[in-house]
Amino acid sequence: QVQLTDSGGGLVQAGGSLRLSCTASGDTFSNYGLGWFRQAPGKEREFVATINWSGGTVYYGDFVKGRFTIARDNFKNTLYLQMNSLKPEDTAVYYCAIRESVDASTTSSSYDYWGQGIQVTVSS
């Protein structure tokens, strides 16, 4: 069983930056594909970014448009999401997720473990 702990959210003004972190328990972190998703009130969960086991393959949601960067540190068992040029429409609960596959995936149903979620609020 993998446990994920999210951190780094909060309140920021439009145009600002935040870095989310997600630390995983266990010793097989480097074998897993990882992802970030988000869910705003009244909306469905939305794909944000994903990265494969080595960090060599990444994909982003269309709305990211170069503003976010996903990265991983396999020695620290930690996944990151650097978010720049934040907009009020980025306000949501952000979730990290792990899938028992080395590949990246944009599909939430392919993930096996989820973090508890962390609130990101962007004020205008």
Coordinates of N, CA, C and O in Angstrom, one line a residue:
Q1 N 0.8 -1.2 0.0 CA 0.0 0.0 0.0 C 0.9 1.2 0.0 O 1.8 1.4 0.8
V2 N 0.7 2.1 -0.9 CA 1.4 3.4 -1.0 C 0.6 4.5 -0.4 O -0.6 4.6 -0.7
Q3 N 1.2 5.3 0.4 CA 0.6 6.5 0.9 C 1.2 7.7 0.4 O 2.5 7.8 0.3
L4 N 0.4 8.7 0.0 CA 0.9 9.9 -0.6 C 0.5 11.1 0.3 O -0.6 11.2 0.8
T5 N 1.5 12.0 0.5 CA 1.3 13.2 1.3 C 1.5 14.4 0.5 O 2.7 14.7 0.0
D6 N 0.5 15.2 0.3 CA 0.6 16.5 -0.5 C 1.0 17.6 0.4 O 0.5 17.7 1.5
S7 N 1.6 18.6 -0.2 CA 1.9 19.8 0.5 C 2.2 21.0 -0.5 O 2.4 20.7 -1.7
G8 N 2.2 22.2 0.0 CA 2.6 23.3 -0.8 C 1.5 24.2 -1.3 O 1.7 25.2 -2.0
G9 N 0.2 23.8 -1.1 CA -0.9 24.7 -1.6 C -1.0 25.9 -0.8 O -0.3 26.2 0.1
G10 N -2.1 26.7 -1.1 CA -2.4 27.9 -0.4 C -3.1 28.9 -1.2 O -3.6 28.6 -2.3
L11 N -3.0 30.2 -0.7 CA -3.6 31.3 -1.4 C -2.5 32.1 -2.1 O -1.5 32.5 -1.4
V12 N -2.8 32.5 -3.3 CA -1.8 33.3 -4.1 C -2.6 34.3 -5.0 O -3.7 33.9 -5.4
Q13 N -2.0 35.4 -5.3 CA -2.6 36.3 -6.2 C -2.4 35.9 -7.6 O -1.4 35.2 -7.9
A14 N -3.3 36.3 -8.5 CA -3.1 36.0 -9.9 C -1.8 36.5 -10.4 O -1.3 37.6 -10.0
G15 N -1.1 35.7 -11.2 CA 0.2 35.9 -11.7 C 1.3 35.4 -10.8 O 2.5 35.4 -11.2
G16 N 0.9 34.9 -9.6 CA 1.9 34.4 -8.7 C 2.3 32.9 -9.0 O 1.8 32.3 -10.0
S17 N 3.1 32.3 -8.1 CA 3.5 31.0 -8.3 C 3.4 30.2 -7.0 O 3.3 30.7 -5.9
L18 N 3.2 28.9 -7.2 CA 3.2 27.9 -6.1 C 3.9 26.6 -6.6 O 3.9 26.3 -7.8
R19 N 4.5 25.9 -5.6 CA 5.0 24.6 -5.9 C 4.4 23.6 -5.0 O 4.5 23.7 -3.8
L20 N 3.7 22.6 -5.6 CA 3.2 21.5 -4.9 C 4.1 20.4 -4.8 O 4.9 20.1 -5.8
S21 N 4.1 19.7 -3.7 CA 4.9 18.5 -3.5 C 4.1 17.3 -3.1 O 3.0 17.5 -2.4
C22 N 4.5 16.2 -3.4 CA 3.8 14.9 -3.1 C 4.8 13.9 -2.7 O 5.6 13.4 -3.6
T23 N 4.9 13.4 -1.5 CA 5.9 12.5 -1.1 C 5.2 11.1 -0.8 O 4.1 11.1 -0.2
A24 N 5.8 10.1 -1.3 CA 5.2 8.7 -1.3 C 6.0 7.9 -0.3 O 7.2 8.0 -0.2
S25 N 5.3 7.0 0.4 CA 5.9 6.0 1.2 C 6.3 4.8 0.3 O 5.9 4.7 -0.9
G26 N 7.1 3.9 0.8 CA 7.5 2.7 0.1 C 8.8 2.9 -0.7 O 9.3 4.0 -0.8
D27 N 9.3 1.8 -1.3 CA 10.6 1.8 -1.9 C 10.6 1.5 -3.4 O 11.6 1.2 -4.0
T28 N 9.4 1.6 -4.0 CA 9.3 1.3 -5.4 C 8.8 2.5 -6.2 O 8.3 2.4 -7.3
F29 N 8.9 3.7 -5.6 CA 8.5 4.9 -6.2 C 9.0 5.1 -7.6 O 8.3 5.5 -8.5
S30 N 10.3 4.7 -7.8 CA 10.9 5.0 -9.1 C 10.4 4.1 -10.2 O 10.6 4.3 -11.4
N31 N 9.6 3.1 -9.9 CA 9.0 2.2 -10.9 C 7.6 2.7 -11.4 O 7.0 2.0 -12.2
Y32 N 7.1 3.8 -10.8 CA 5.8 4.2 -11.1 C 5.6 5.5 -11.9 O 6.4 6.4 -11.9
G33 N 4.6 5.5 -12.7 CA 4.1 6.7 -13.4 C 3.4 7.5 -12.4 O 2.7 7.0 -11.5
L34 N 3.5 8.8 -12.5 CA 2.9 9.8 -11.6 C 2.0 10.8 -12.3 O 2.3 11.2 -13.4
G35 N 1.1 11.4 -11.6 CA 0.3 12.4 -12.2 C -0.3 13.4 -11.2 O -0.3 13.2 -10.0
W36 N -0.7 14.6 -11.7 CA -1.4 15.6 -11.0 C -2.8 15.8 -11.6 O -2.8 15.9 -12.9
F37 N -3.8 15.8 -10.8 CA -5.2 16.2 -11.3 C -5.7 17.3 -10.4 O -5.2 17.5 -9.3
R38 N -6.8 17.9 -10.8 CA -7.4 18.9 -10.0 C -8.9 18.8 -10.2 O -9.4 18.3 -11.2
Q39 N -9.6 19.3 -9.1 CA -11.1 19.4 -9.2 C -11.5 20.7 -8.6 O -11.3 21.0 -7.4
A40 N -12.2 21.5 -9.4 CA -12.8 22.7 -8.9 C -14.3 22.4 -8.4 O -14.9 21.4 -8.9
P41 N -14.8 23.3 -7.6 CA -16.2 23.0 -7.1 C -17.2 22.9 -8.3 O -17.2 23.8 -9.2
G42 N -18.0 21.9 -8.2 CA -19.0 21.7 -9.2 C -18.5 21.2 -10.6 O -19.3 21.1 -11.5
K43 N -17.2 20.9 -10.6 CA -16.7 20.4 -11.9 C -16.1 19.0 -11.7 O -15.8 18.5 -10.6
E44 N -15.8 18.3 -12.8 CA -15.2 17.0 -12.8 C -13.7 17.1 -12.6 O -13.1 18.1 -12.8
R45 N -13.2 16.0 -12.1 CA -11.7 16.0 -11.9 C -11.0 16.1 -13.3 O -11.5 15.5 -14.3
E46 N -10.0 16.9 -13.3 CA -9.4 17.3 -14.6 C -7.9 16.9 -14.6 O -7.2 17.2 -13.6
F47 N -7.4 16.4 -15.7 CA -6.0 16.1 -15.8 C -5.1 17.3 -15.9 O -5.5 18.3 -16.6
V48 N -4.0 17.4 -15.1 CA -3.1 18.5 -15.1 C -1.8 18.1 -15.8 O -1.3 18.8 -16.7
A49 N -1.1 17.1 -15.2 CA 0.2 16.7 -15.8 C 0.5 15.3 -15.3 O 0.0 14.8 -14.3
T50 N 1.4 14.7 -16.1 CA 1.8 13.4 -15.8 C 3.3 13.2 -16.2 O 3.8 13.9 -17.1
I51 N 4.0 12.2 -15.6 CA 5.4 12.0 -15.8 C 5.7 10.5 -15.7 O 5.1 9.8 -14.8
N52 N 6.5 10.0 -16.6 CA 6.8 8.5 -16.5 C 7.9 8.3 -15.4 O 8.4 9.2 -14.8
W53 N 8.3 7.0 -15.3 CA 9.2 6.6 -14.2 C 10.5 7.4 -14.2 O 11.1 7.7 -13.2
S54 N 11.0 7.7 -15.4 CA 12.4 8.3 -15.5 C 12.3 9.8 -15.6 O 13.4 10.4 -15.4
G55 N 11.2 10.3 -15.8 CA 11.1 11.7 -16.0 C 11.3 12.1 -17.5 O 11.2 13.3 -17.8
G56 N 11.5 11.2 -18.3 CA 11.8 11.4 -19.7 C 10.6 11.7 -20.6 O 10.7 12.3 -21.7
T57 N 9.4 11.4 -20.0 CA 8.1 11.6 -20.8 C 7.2 12.4 -19.9 O 6.9 11.9 -18.8
V58 N 6.7 13.5 -20.3 CA 5.7 14.3 -19.6 C 4.6 14.8 -20.5 O 4.9 15.0 -21.7
Y59 N 3.4 14.9 -20.0 CA 2.3 15.4 -20.7 C 1.6 16.4 -19.8 O 1.5 16.3 -18.6
Y60 N 0.9 17.4 -20.5 CA 0.2 18.4 -19.7 C -1.2 18.6 -20.3 O -1.4 18.4 -21.5
G61 N -2.1 19.0 -19.4 CA -3.4 19.4 -19.9 C -3.3 20.6 -20.8 O -2.4 21.4 -20.7
D62 N -4.3 20.7 -21.7 CA -4.2 21.8 -22.7 C -4.2 23.2 -22.1 O -3.6 24.1 -22.6
F63 N -4.8 23.3 -20.9 CA -5.0 24.6 -20.3 C -3.6 25.1 -19.7 O -3.5 26.3 -19.4
V64 N -2.7 24.2 -19.5 CA -1.4 24.6 -18.9 C -0.6 25.6 -19.7 O -0.1 26.6 -19.1
K65 N -0.5 25.3 -21.0 CA 0.1 26.3 -21.9 C 1.4 26.8 -21.4 O 1.7 28.0 -21.4
G66 N 2.3 25.9 -20.9 CA 3.7 26.3 -20.6 C 3.8 26.9 -19.2 O 4.9 27.3 -18.8
R67 N 2.7 27.0 -18.4 CA 2.8 27.6 -17.1 C 3.2 26.7 -16.0 O 3.8 27.2 -15.0
F68 N 3.0 25.4 -16.1 CA 3.3 24.4 -15.1 C 4.4 23.5 -15.5 O 4.6 23.2 -16.7
T69 N 5.2 23.0 -14.6 CA 6.2 22.0 -14.8 C 6.1 20.9 -13.8 O 6.1 21.1 -12.6
I70 N 6.0 19.7 -14.3 CA 6.0 18.5 -13.4 C 7.4 17.9 -13.4 O 8.1 17.9 -14.4
A71 N 7.8 17.5 -12.2 CA 9.1 16.9 -12.0 C 9.1 15.9 -10.9 O 8.1 15.9 -10.1
R72 N 10.1 15.0 -10.9 CA 10.1 14.0 -9.8 C 11.6 13.9 -9.3 O 12.5 14.0 -10.1
D73 N 11.7 13.5 -8.1 CA 13.0 13.1 -7.5 C 12.9 11.7 -6.9 O 12.3 11.5 -5.9
N74 N 13.4 10.8 -7.7 CA 13.2 9.4 -7.2 C 14.0 9.0 -6.0 O 13.7 8.0 -5.3
F75 N 15.0 9.8 -5.7 CA 15.8 9.6 -4.4 C 15.0 10.0 -3.2 O 15.2 9.5 -2.1
K76 N 14.2 11.1 -3.4 CA 13.4 11.6 -2.3 C 11.9 11.1 -2.3 O 11.1 11.5 -1.5
N77 N 11.6 10.2 -3.3 CA 10.2 9.7 -3.4 C 9.2 10.9 -3.5 O 8.2 10.8 -2.9
T78 N 9.6 11.9 -4.2 CA 8.8 13.1 -4.2 C 8.4 13.5 -5.7 O 9.3 13.5 -6.5
L79 N 7.2 13.9 -5.9 CA 6.7 14.5 -7.1 C 6.4 16.0 -6.9 O 6.0 16.4 -5.8
Y80 N 6.7 16.8 -7.9 CA 6.5 18.2 -7.8 C 5.6 18.7 -8.9 O 5.6 18.1 -10.0
L81 N 5.0 19.8 -8.6 CA 4.3 20.6 -9.7 C 4.6 22.1 -9.4 O 4.1 22.7 -8.5
Q82 N 5.4 22.6 -10.3 CA 5.7 24.1 -10.2 C 4.7 24.8 -11.1 O 4.5 24.5 -12.3
M83 N 3.9 25.7 -10.4 CA 2.9 26.4 -11.1 C 3.2 27.9 -11.1 O 3.3 28.5 -10.1
N84 N 3.3 28.4 -12.3 CA 3.6 29.9 -12.5 C 2.5 30.5 -13.2 O 1.6 29.9 -13.8
S85 N 2.5 31.9 -13.2 CA 1.4 32.7 -13.9 C 0.0 32.1 -13.6 O -0.8 31.9 -14.5
L86 N -0.2 31.9 -12.3 CA -1.5 31.4 -11.9 C -2.6 32.3 -12.2 O -2.5 33.6 -12.1
K87 N -3.8 31.7 -12.5 CA -5.0 32.4 -12.8 C -6.1 32.0 -11.9 O -6.1 31.0 -11.3
P88 N -7.1 32.9 -11.7 CA -8.2 32.5 -10.8 C -8.8 31.2 -11.2 O -9.3 30.4 -10.3
E89 N -8.9 30.9 -12.5 CA -9.5 29.6 -12.9 C -8.7 28.4 -12.6 O -9.1 27.3 -12.8
D90 N -7.5 28.6 -12.0 CA -6.6 27.5 -11.6 C -7.0 27.1 -10.1 O -6.5 26.1 -9.6
T91 N -7.9 27.8 -9.5 CA -8.4 27.5 -8.2 C -9.1 26.1 -8.2 O -10.0 25.9 -9.0
A92 N -8.6 25.2 -7.3 CA -9.1 23.9 -7.3 C -8.4 23.1 -6.1 O -7.4 23.6 -5.6
V93 N -8.9 21.9 -5.9 CA -8.2 21.0 -5.1 C -7.3 20.2 -6.0 O -7.8 19.6 -7.0
Y94 N -6.0 20.1 -5.7 CA -5.1 19.4 -6.6 C -4.7 18.1 -5.9 O -4.4 18.0 -4.7
Y95 N -4.7 17.0 -6.7 CA -4.4 15.7 -6.2 C -3.2 15.1 -6.9 O -3.1 15.2 -8.2
C96 N -2.3 14.5 -6.2 CA -1.3 13.7 -6.9 C -1.7 12.2 -6.9 O -2.6 11.8 -6.1
A97 N -1.2 11.5 -7.8 CA -1.6 10.1 -8.0 C -0.4 9.3 -8.5 O 0.4 9.8 -9.2
I98 N -0.5 8.0 -8.2 CA 0.5 7.0 -8.6 C -0.1 5.9 -9.3 O -1.2 5.4 -8.8
R99 N 0.5 5.4 -10.4 CA -0.1 4.2 -11.0 C 1.0 3.2 -11.1 O 2.2 3.5 -11.2
E100 N 0.6 1.9 -10.9 CA 1.5 0.8 -10.9 C 1.9 0.4 -12.3 O 1.7 -0.7 -12.7
S101 N 2.6 1.3 -12.9 CA 3.1 1.2 -14.2 C 4.2 2.2 -14.4 O 4.2 3.3 -13.8
V102 N 5.2 1.9 -15.2 CA 6.3 2.9 -15.4 C 5.9 4.0 -16.3 O 6.6 5.1 -16.4
D103 N 4.7 3.9 -17.0 CA 4.3 4.9 -18.0 C 3.5 6.0 -17.4 O 2.8 5.9 -16.4
A104 N 3.6 7.2 -18.1 CA 2.7 8.3 -17.8 C 1.3 8.0 -18.3 O 1.2 7.2 -19.2
S105 N 0.3 8.7 -17.7 CA -1.0 8.5 -18.2 C -1.8 9.8 -17.9 O -1.7 10.3 -16.8
T106 N -2.7 10.1 -18.8 CA -3.6 11.3 -18.7 C -4.9 10.9 -18.1 O -5.8 11.8 -17.9
T107 N -5.1 9.6 -17.9 CA -6.5 9.1 -17.5 C -6.5 8.8 -16.0 O -5.8 8.0 -15.5
S108 N -7.4 9.4 -15.3 CA -7.5 9.3 -13.9 C -7.8 7.9 -13.4 O -7.3 7.4 -12.4
S109 N -8.6 7.1 -14.2 CA -9.0 5.8 -13.8 C -7.8 4.8 -13.9 O -7.9 3.7 -13.4
S110 N -6.7 5.2 -14.5 CA -5.5 4.3 -14.6 C -4.6 4.4 -13.3 O -3.6 3.7 -13.3
Y111 N -4.9 5.3 -12.4 CA -4.1 5.5 -11.2 C -4.6 4.7 -10.1 O -5.8 4.5 -9.9
D112 N -3.7 4.2 -9.3 CA -4.0 3.2 -8.2 C -4.0 3.9 -6.8 O -4.8 3.4 -5.9
Y113 N -3.3 4.9 -6.6 CA -3.2 5.6 -5.3 C -3.3 7.1 -5.5 O -2.7 7.6 -6.4
W114 N -4.0 7.7 -4.5 CA -4.2 9.1 -4.6 C -3.8 9.8 -3.3 O -4.0 9.2 -2.2
G115 N -3.3 11.0 -3.4 CA -3.1 11.9 -2.2 C -4.4 12.4 -1.7 O -5.5 12.2 -2.3
Q116 N -4.4 13.1 -0.6 CA -5.6 13.5 0.1 C -6.1 14.8 -0.6 O -7.3 15.2 -0.3
G117 N -5.3 15.4 -1.4 CA -5.8 16.6 -2.0 C -5.3 17.9 -1.3 O -5.2 17.9 -0.1
I118 N -5.0 18.9 -2.0 CA -4.5 20.1 -1.4 C -5.1 21.3 -2.1 O -5.2 21.4 -3.4
Q119 N -5.6 22.3 -1.3 CA -6.3 23.4 -1.9 C -5.3 24.5 -2.5 O -4.4 24.8 -1.8
V120 N -5.6 24.9 -3.7 CA -4.9 26.0 -4.3 C -6.0 27.1 -4.6 O -7.0 26.8 -5.3
T121 N -5.8 28.3 -4.1 CA -6.7 29.3 -4.4 C -6.0 30.5 -5.0 O -5.0 31.0 -4.4
V122 N -6.5 31.0 -6.1 CA -5.8 32.1 -6.8 C -6.8 33.3 -6.8 O -7.9 33.2 -7.4
S123 N -6.4 34.4 -6.2 CA -7.3 35.5 -6.1 C -7.0 36.5 -7.3 O -5.9 36.6 -7.7
S124 N -8.1 37.2 -7.7 CA -7.9 38.1 -8.8 C -7.5 39.5 -8.3 O -7.5 39.8 -7.2

